[in-house]
CSV table of C-alpha atoms and ligand atoms in Angstrom, one decimal:
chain,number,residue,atom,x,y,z
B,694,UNK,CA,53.2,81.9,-156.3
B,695,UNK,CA,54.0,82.4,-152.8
B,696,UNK,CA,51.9,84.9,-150.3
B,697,UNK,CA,53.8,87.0,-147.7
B,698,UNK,CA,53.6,86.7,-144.3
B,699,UNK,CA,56.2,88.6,-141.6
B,700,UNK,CA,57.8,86.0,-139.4
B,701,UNK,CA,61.0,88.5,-138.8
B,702,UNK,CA,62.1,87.6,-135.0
B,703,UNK,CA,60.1,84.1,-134.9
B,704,UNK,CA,61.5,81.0,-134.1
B,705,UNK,CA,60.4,78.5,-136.6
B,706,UNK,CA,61.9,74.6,-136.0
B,707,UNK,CA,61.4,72.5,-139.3
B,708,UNK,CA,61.9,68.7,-138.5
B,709,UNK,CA,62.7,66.8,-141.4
B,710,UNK,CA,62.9,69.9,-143.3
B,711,UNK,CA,66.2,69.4,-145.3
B,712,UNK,CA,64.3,67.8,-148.8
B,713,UNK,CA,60.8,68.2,-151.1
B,714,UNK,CA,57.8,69.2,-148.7
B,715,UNK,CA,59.3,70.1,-145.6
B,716,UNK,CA,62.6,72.2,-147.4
B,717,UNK,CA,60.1,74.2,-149.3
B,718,UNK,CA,58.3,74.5,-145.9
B,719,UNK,CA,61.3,76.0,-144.0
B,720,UNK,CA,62.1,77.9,-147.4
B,721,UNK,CA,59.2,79.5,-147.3
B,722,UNK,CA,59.7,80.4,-143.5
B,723,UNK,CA,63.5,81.6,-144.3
B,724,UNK,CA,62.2,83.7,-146.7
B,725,UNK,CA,59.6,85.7,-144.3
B,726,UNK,CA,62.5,86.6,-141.5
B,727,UNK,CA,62.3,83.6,-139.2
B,728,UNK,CA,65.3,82.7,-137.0
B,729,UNK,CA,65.4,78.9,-138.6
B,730,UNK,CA,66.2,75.5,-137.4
B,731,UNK,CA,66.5,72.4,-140.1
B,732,UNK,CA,67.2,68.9,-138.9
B,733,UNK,CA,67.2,66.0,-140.2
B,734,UNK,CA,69.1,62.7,-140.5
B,735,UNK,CA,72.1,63.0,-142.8
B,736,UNK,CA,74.5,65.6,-143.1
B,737,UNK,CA,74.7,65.8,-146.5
B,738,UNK,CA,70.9,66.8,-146.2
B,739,UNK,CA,71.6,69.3,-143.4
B,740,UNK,CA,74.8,71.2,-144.8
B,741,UNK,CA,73.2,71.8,-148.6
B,742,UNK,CA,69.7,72.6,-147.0
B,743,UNK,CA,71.7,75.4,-145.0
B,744,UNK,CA,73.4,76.4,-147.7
B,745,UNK,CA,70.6,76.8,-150.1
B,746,UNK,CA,68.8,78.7,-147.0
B,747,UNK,CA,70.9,81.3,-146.0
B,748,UNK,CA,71.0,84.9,-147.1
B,749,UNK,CA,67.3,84.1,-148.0
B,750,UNK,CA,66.5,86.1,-145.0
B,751,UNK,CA,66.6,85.3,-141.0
B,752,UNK,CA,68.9,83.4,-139.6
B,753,UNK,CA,69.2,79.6,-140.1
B,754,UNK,CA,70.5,76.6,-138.5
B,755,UNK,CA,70.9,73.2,-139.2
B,756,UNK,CA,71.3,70.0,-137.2
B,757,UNK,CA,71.3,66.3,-138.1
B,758,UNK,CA,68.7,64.2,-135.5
B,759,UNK,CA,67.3,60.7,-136.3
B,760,UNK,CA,63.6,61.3,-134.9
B,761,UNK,CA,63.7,57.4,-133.5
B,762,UNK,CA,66.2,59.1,-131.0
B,763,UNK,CA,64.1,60.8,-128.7
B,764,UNK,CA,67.4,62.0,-126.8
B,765,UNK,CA,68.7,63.1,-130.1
B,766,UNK,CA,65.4,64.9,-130.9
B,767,UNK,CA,65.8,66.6,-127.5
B,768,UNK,CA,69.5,67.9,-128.2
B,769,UNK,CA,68.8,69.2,-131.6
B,770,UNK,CA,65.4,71.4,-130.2
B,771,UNK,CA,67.7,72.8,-127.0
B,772,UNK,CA,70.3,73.7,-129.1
B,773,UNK,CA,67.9,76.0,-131.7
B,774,UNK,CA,66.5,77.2,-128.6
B,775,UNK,CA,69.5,77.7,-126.8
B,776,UNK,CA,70.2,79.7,-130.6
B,777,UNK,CA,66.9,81.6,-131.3
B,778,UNK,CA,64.6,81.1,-127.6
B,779,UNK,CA,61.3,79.5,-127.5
B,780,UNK,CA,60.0,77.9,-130.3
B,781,UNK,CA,56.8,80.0,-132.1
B,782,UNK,CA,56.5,77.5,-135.1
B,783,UNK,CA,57.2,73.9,-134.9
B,784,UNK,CA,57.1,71.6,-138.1
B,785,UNK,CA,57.3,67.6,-137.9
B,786,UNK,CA,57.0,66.4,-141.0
B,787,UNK,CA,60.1,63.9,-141.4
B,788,UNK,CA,58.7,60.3,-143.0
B,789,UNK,CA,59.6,57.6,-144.0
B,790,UNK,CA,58.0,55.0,-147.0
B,791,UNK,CA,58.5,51.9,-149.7
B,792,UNK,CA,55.9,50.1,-151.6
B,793,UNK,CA,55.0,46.5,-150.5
B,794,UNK,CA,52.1,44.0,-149.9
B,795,UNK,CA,51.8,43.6,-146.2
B,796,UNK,CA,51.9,40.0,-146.8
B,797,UNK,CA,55.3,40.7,-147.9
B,798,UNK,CA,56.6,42.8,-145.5
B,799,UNK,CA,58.9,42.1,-142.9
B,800,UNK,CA,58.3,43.1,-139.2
B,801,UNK,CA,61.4,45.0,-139.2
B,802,UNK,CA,60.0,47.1,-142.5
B,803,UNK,CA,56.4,47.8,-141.0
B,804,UNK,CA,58.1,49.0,-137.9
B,805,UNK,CA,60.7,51.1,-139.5
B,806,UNK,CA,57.5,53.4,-141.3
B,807,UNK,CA,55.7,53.3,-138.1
B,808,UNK,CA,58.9,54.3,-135.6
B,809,UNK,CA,59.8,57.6,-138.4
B,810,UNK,CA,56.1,58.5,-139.2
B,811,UNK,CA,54.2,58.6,-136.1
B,812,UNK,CA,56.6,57.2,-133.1
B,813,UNK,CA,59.4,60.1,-134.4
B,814,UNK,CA,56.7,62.6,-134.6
B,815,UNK,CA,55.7,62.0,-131.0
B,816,UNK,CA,59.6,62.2,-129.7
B,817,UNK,CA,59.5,65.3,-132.0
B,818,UNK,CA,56.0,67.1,-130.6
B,819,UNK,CA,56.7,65.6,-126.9
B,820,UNK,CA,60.3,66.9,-126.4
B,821,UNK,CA,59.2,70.5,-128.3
B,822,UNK,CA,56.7,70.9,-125.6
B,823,UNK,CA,58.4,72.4,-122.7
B,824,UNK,CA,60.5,74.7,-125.7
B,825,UNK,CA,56.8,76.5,-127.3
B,826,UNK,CA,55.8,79.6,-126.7
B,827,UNK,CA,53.2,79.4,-124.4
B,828,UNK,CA,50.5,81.3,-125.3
B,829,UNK,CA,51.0,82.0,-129.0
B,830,UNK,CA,53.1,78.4,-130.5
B,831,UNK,CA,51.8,77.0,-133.7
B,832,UNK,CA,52.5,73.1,-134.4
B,833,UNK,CA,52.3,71.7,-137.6
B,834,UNK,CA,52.1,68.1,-138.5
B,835,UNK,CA,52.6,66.7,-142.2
B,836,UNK,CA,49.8,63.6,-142.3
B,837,UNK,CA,49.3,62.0,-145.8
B,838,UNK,CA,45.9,60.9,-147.3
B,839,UNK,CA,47.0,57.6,-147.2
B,840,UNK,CA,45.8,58.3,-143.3
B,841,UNK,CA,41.9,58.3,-144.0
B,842,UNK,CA,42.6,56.6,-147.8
B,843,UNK,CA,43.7,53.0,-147.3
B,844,UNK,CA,46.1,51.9,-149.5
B,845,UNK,CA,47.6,49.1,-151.3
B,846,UNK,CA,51.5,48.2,-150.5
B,847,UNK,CA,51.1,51.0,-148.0
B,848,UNK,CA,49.9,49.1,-144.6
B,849,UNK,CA,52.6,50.9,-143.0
B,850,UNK,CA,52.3,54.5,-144.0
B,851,UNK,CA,48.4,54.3,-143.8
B,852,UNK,CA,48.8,52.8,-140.2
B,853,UNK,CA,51.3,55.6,-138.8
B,854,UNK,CA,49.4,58.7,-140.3
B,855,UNK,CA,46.4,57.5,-139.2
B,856,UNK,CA,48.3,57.6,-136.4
B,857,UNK,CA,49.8,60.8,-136.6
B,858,UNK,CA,46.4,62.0,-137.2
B,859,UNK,CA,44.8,61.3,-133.8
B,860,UNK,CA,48.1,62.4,-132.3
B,861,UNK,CA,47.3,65.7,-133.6
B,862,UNK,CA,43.6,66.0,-132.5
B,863,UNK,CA,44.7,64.8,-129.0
B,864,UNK,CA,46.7,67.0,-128.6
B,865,UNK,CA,45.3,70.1,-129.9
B,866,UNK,CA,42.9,68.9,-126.5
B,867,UNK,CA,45.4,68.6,-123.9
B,868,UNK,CA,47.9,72.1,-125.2
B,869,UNK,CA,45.1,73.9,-126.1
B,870,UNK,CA,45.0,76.0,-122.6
B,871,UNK,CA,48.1,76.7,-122.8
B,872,UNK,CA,47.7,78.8,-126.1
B,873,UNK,CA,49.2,76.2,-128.6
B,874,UNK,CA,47.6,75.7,-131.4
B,875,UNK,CA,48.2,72.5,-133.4
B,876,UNK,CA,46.8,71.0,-136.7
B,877,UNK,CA,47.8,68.7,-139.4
B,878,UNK,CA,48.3,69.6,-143.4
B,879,UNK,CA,47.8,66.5,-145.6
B,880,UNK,CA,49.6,66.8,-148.8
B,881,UNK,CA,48.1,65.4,-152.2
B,882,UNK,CA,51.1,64.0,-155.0
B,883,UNK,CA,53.2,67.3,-154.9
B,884,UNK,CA,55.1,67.6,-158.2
B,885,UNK,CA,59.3,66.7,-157.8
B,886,UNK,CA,59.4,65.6,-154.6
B,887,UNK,CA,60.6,62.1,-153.2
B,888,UNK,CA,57.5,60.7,-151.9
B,889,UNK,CA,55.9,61.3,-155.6
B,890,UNK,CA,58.9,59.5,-157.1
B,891,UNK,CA,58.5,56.4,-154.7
B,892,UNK,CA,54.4,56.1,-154.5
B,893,UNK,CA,53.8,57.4,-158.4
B,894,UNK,CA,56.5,56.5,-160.9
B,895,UNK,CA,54.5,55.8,-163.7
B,896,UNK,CA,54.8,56.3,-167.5
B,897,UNK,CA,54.0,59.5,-169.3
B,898,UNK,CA,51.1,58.2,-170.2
B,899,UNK,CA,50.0,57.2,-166.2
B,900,UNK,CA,51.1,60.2,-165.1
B,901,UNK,CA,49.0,62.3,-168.2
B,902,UNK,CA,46.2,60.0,-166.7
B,903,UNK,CA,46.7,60.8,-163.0
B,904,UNK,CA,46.8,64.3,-163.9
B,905,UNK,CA,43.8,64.9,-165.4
B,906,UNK,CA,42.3,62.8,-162.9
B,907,UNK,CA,42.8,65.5,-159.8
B,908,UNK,CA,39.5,67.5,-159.9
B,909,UNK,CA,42.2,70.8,-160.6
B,910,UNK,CA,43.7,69.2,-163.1
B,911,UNK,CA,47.3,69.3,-162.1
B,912,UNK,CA,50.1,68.2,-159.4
B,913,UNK,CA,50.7,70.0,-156.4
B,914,UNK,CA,53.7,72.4,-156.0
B,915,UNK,CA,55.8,73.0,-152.8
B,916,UNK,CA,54.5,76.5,-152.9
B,917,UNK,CA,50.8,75.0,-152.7
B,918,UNK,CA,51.6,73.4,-149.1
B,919,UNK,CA,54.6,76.1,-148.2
B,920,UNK,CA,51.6,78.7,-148.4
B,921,UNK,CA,49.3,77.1,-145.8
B,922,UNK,CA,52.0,76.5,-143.6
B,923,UNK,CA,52.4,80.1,-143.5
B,924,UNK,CA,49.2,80.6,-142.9
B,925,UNK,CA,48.8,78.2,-140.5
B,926,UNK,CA,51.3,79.8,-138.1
B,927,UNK,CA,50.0,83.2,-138.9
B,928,UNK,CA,47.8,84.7,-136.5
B,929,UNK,CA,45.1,84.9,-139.5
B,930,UNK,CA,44.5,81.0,-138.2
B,931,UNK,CA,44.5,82.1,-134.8
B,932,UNK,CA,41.4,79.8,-134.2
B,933,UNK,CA,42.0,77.0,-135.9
B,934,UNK,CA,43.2,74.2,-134.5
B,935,UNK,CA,43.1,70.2,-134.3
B,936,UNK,CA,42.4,70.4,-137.8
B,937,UNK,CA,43.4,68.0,-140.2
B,938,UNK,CA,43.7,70.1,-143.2
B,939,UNK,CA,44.2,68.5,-147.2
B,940,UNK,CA,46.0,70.4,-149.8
B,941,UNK,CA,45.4,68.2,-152.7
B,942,UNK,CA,43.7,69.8,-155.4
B,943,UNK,CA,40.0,68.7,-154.2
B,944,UNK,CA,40.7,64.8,-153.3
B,945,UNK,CA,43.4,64.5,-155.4
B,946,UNK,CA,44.3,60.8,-154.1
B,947,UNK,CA,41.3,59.1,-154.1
B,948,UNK,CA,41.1,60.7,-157.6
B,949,UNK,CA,44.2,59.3,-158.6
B,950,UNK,CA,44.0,56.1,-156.6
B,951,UNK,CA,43.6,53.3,-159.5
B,952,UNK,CA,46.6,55.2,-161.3
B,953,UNK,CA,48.4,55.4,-158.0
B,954,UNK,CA,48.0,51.6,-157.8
B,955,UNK,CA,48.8,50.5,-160.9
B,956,UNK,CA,51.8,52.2,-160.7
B,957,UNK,CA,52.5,50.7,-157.1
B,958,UNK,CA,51.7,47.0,-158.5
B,959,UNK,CA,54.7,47.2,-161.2
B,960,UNK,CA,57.0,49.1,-158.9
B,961,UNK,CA,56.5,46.4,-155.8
B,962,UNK,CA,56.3,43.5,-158.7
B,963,UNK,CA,59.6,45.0,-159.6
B,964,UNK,CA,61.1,45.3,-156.0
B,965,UNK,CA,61.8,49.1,-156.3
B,966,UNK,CA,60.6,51.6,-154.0
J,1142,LIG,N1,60.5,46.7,-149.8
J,1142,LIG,C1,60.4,45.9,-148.8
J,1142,LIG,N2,61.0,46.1,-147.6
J,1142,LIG,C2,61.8,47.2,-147.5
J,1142,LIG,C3,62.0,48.1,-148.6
J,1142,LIG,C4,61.3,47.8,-149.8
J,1142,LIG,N3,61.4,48.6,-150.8
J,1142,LIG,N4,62.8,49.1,-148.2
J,1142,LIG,C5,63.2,48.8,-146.9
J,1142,LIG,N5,62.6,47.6,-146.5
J,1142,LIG,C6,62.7,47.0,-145.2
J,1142,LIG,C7,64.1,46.4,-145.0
J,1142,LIG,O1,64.3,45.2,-145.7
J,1142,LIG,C8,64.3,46.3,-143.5
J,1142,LIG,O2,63.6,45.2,-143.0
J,1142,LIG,P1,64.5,43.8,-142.6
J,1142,LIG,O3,65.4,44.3,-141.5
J,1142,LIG,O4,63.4,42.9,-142.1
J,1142,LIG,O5,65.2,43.4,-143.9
J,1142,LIG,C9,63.4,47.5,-143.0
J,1142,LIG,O6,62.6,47.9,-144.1
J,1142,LIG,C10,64.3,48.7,-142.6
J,1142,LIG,O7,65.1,49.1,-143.8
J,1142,LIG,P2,66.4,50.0,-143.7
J,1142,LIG,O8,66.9,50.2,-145.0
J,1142,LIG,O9,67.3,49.4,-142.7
J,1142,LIG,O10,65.8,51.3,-143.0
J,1142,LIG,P3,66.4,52.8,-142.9
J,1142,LIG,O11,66.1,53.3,-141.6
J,1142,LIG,O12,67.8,52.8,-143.4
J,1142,LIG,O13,65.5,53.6,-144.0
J,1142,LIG,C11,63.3,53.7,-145.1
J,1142,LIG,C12,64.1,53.8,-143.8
J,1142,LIG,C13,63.3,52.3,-145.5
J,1142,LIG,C14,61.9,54.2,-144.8
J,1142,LIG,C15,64.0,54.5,-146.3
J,1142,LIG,O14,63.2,54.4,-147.4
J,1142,LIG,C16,64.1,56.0,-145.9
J,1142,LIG,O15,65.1,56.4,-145.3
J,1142,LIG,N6,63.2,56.8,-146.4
J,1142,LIG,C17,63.2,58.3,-146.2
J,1142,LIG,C18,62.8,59.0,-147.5
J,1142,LIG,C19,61.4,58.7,-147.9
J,1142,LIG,O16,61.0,57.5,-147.9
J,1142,LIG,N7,60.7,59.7,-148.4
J,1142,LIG,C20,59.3,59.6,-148.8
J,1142,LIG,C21,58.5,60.1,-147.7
J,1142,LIG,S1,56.8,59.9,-148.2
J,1143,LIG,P1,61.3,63.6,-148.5
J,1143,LIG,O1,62.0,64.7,-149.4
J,1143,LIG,O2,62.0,62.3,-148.4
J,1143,LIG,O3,61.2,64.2,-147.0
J,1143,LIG,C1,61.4,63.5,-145.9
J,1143,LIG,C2,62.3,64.3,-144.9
J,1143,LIG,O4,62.4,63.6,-143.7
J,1143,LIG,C3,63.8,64.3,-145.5
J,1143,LIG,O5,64.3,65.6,-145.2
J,1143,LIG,C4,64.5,63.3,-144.7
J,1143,LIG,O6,65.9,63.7,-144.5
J,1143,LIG,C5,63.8,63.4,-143.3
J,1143,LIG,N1,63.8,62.1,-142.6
J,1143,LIG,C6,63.5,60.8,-143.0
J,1143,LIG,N2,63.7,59.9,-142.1
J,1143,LIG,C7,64.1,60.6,-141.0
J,1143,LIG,C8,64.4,60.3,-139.6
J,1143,LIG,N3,64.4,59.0,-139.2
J,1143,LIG,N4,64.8,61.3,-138.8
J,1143,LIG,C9,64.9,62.6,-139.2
J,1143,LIG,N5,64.5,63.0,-140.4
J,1143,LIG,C10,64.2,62.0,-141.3
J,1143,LIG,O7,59.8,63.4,-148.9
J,1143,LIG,P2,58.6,64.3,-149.3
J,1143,LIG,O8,57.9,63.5,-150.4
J,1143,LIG,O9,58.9,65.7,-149.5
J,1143,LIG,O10,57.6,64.1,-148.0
J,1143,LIG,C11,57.6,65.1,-146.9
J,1143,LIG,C12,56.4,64.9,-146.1
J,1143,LIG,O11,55.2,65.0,-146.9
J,1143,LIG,C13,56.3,63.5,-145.4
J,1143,LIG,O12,55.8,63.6,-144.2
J,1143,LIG,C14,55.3,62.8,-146.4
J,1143,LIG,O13,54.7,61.7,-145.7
J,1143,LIG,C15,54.4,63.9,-146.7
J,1143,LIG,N6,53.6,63.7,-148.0
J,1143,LIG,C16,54.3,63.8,-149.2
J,1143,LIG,C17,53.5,63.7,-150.4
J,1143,LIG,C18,54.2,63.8,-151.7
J,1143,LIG,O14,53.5,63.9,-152.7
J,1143,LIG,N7,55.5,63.9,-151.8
J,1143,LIG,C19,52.1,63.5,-150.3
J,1143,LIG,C20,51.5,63.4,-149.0
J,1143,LIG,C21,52.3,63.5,-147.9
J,1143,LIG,P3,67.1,62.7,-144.2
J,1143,LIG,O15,67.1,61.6,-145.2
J,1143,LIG,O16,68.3,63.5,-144.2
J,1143,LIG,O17,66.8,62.2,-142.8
């Protein structure tokens, strides 16, 4: 189900937003009217999220930026703004992940996590500044639980969205006079998307188990976290802000966290990931 909100005439900038969370994000956005800006890494990513995005309403735009660039990030927000003016929604949700012990994991792979997840979504946050809408901008983080749940084979991802996470509460102090609002959503395991596959690969039987372990009683849908995006720009959250906010059918992961680990134990005994 998905609630209607008019962004007709916005300017709605979706980083990472060419795949699973952050597509249905920008789809939902597309959808109400917003002049739209997709970006992510590979144009493969970037041509068929355009193409599934247009003539779903506004216009739309895509752009292929690394978020480790911070030049690159910078190109890729002046020319959507260059395209559709100053930025009244901004979206960083572009991450990174693989199962591993930590006493496993290379330097190279800890930094990797750490450089996408919370270094990229400073480059993405710090070169958007100068671009918002000043007052009236609505930033939207995507954090994980892994940020307040620690982890196994995770050291990584629970290290940069805890990361991300203060980011977002700092800055909802510094931009907050200038009439920018800024919060984080924190997804629970969101059905069909890659970060599920990676993290929770399990057997029918694991995943039957996982299931009925979330307190509603089923996975999440890119609707469930599309939905408070839109509300979260809206001006229906026009006083909320540094908020950290989960969407995970009432503590999903902790819920789910034996199930999510067992899985995680025979994928990183396996090497996948
Ligand atoms: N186990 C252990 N180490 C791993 C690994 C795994 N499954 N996958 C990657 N690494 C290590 C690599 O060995 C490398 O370290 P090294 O140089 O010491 O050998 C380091 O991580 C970087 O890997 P590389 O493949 O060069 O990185 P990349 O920039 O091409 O890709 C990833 C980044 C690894 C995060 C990749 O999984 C990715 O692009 N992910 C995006 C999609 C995603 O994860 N979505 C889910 C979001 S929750
Ligand atoms: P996904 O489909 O892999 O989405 C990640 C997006 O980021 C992709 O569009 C990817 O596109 C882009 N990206 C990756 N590295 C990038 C880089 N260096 N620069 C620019 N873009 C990059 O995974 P997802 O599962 O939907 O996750 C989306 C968000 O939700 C992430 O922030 C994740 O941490 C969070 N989350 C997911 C779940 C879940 O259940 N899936 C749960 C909690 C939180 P390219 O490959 O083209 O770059």
């Amino acid at each position: 189900m998905q609630v209607d909100f008019d962004f007709t005439g916005r300017h709605v900038v979706v980083f990472g937003g060419t795949t699973g969370i952050n597509f249905g994000i920008a789809h939902a956005f597309a959808r109400q009217g917003a002049g739209l800006t997709v970006a992510s890494r590979k144009p493969e990513n970037v041509e068929a999220a355009v193409a599934e995005l247009r003539g779903h309403g506004g216009e739309v735009h895509g752009v292929c930026a690394d978020v480790r660039d911070f030049d690159a990030v910078g190109r890729a927000l002046q020319e959507s703004v260059d395209r559709f003016g100053p930025i009244d929604v901004l979206v960083s949700g572009a991450a990174g992940n693989f199962l591993c012990e930590a006493k496993d994991m290379s330097s190279n792979g800890f930094k990797v996590v750490v450089d996408i997840d919370l270094v990229g979504s400073f480059h993405v946050l710090r070169q958007a500044h100068a671009h918002l809408r000043k007052p009236g901008a609505s930033v939207i983080s995507i954090t994980a639980p892994q940020s307040f749940v620690p982890m196994r084979y995770q050291a990584h991802a629970c290290a940069a969205k805890a990361g991300v996470d203060q980011l977002t509460r700092v800055l909802a102090l510094e931009w907050g006079g200038e009439g920018v609002r800024i919060n984080s959503i924190s997804p629970g395991p969101i059905d069909g998307t890659e970060g599920f596959r990676k993290l929770m690969a399990p057997s029918a039987a694991e995943r039957a188990y996982a299931q009925d372990a979330v307190p509603l009683k089923r996975f999440g849908s890119l609707d469930d976290i599309a939905n408070l995006a839109l509300f979260l720009a809206s001006p229906y959250a026009g006083y909320i802000s540094g908020a950290l906010i989960p969407c995970d059918g009432g503590g999903a992961f902790e819920s789910v966290k034996p199930a999510l680990e067992a899985a995680g134990q025979a994928m990183a005994a396996a090497g996948a990931g």
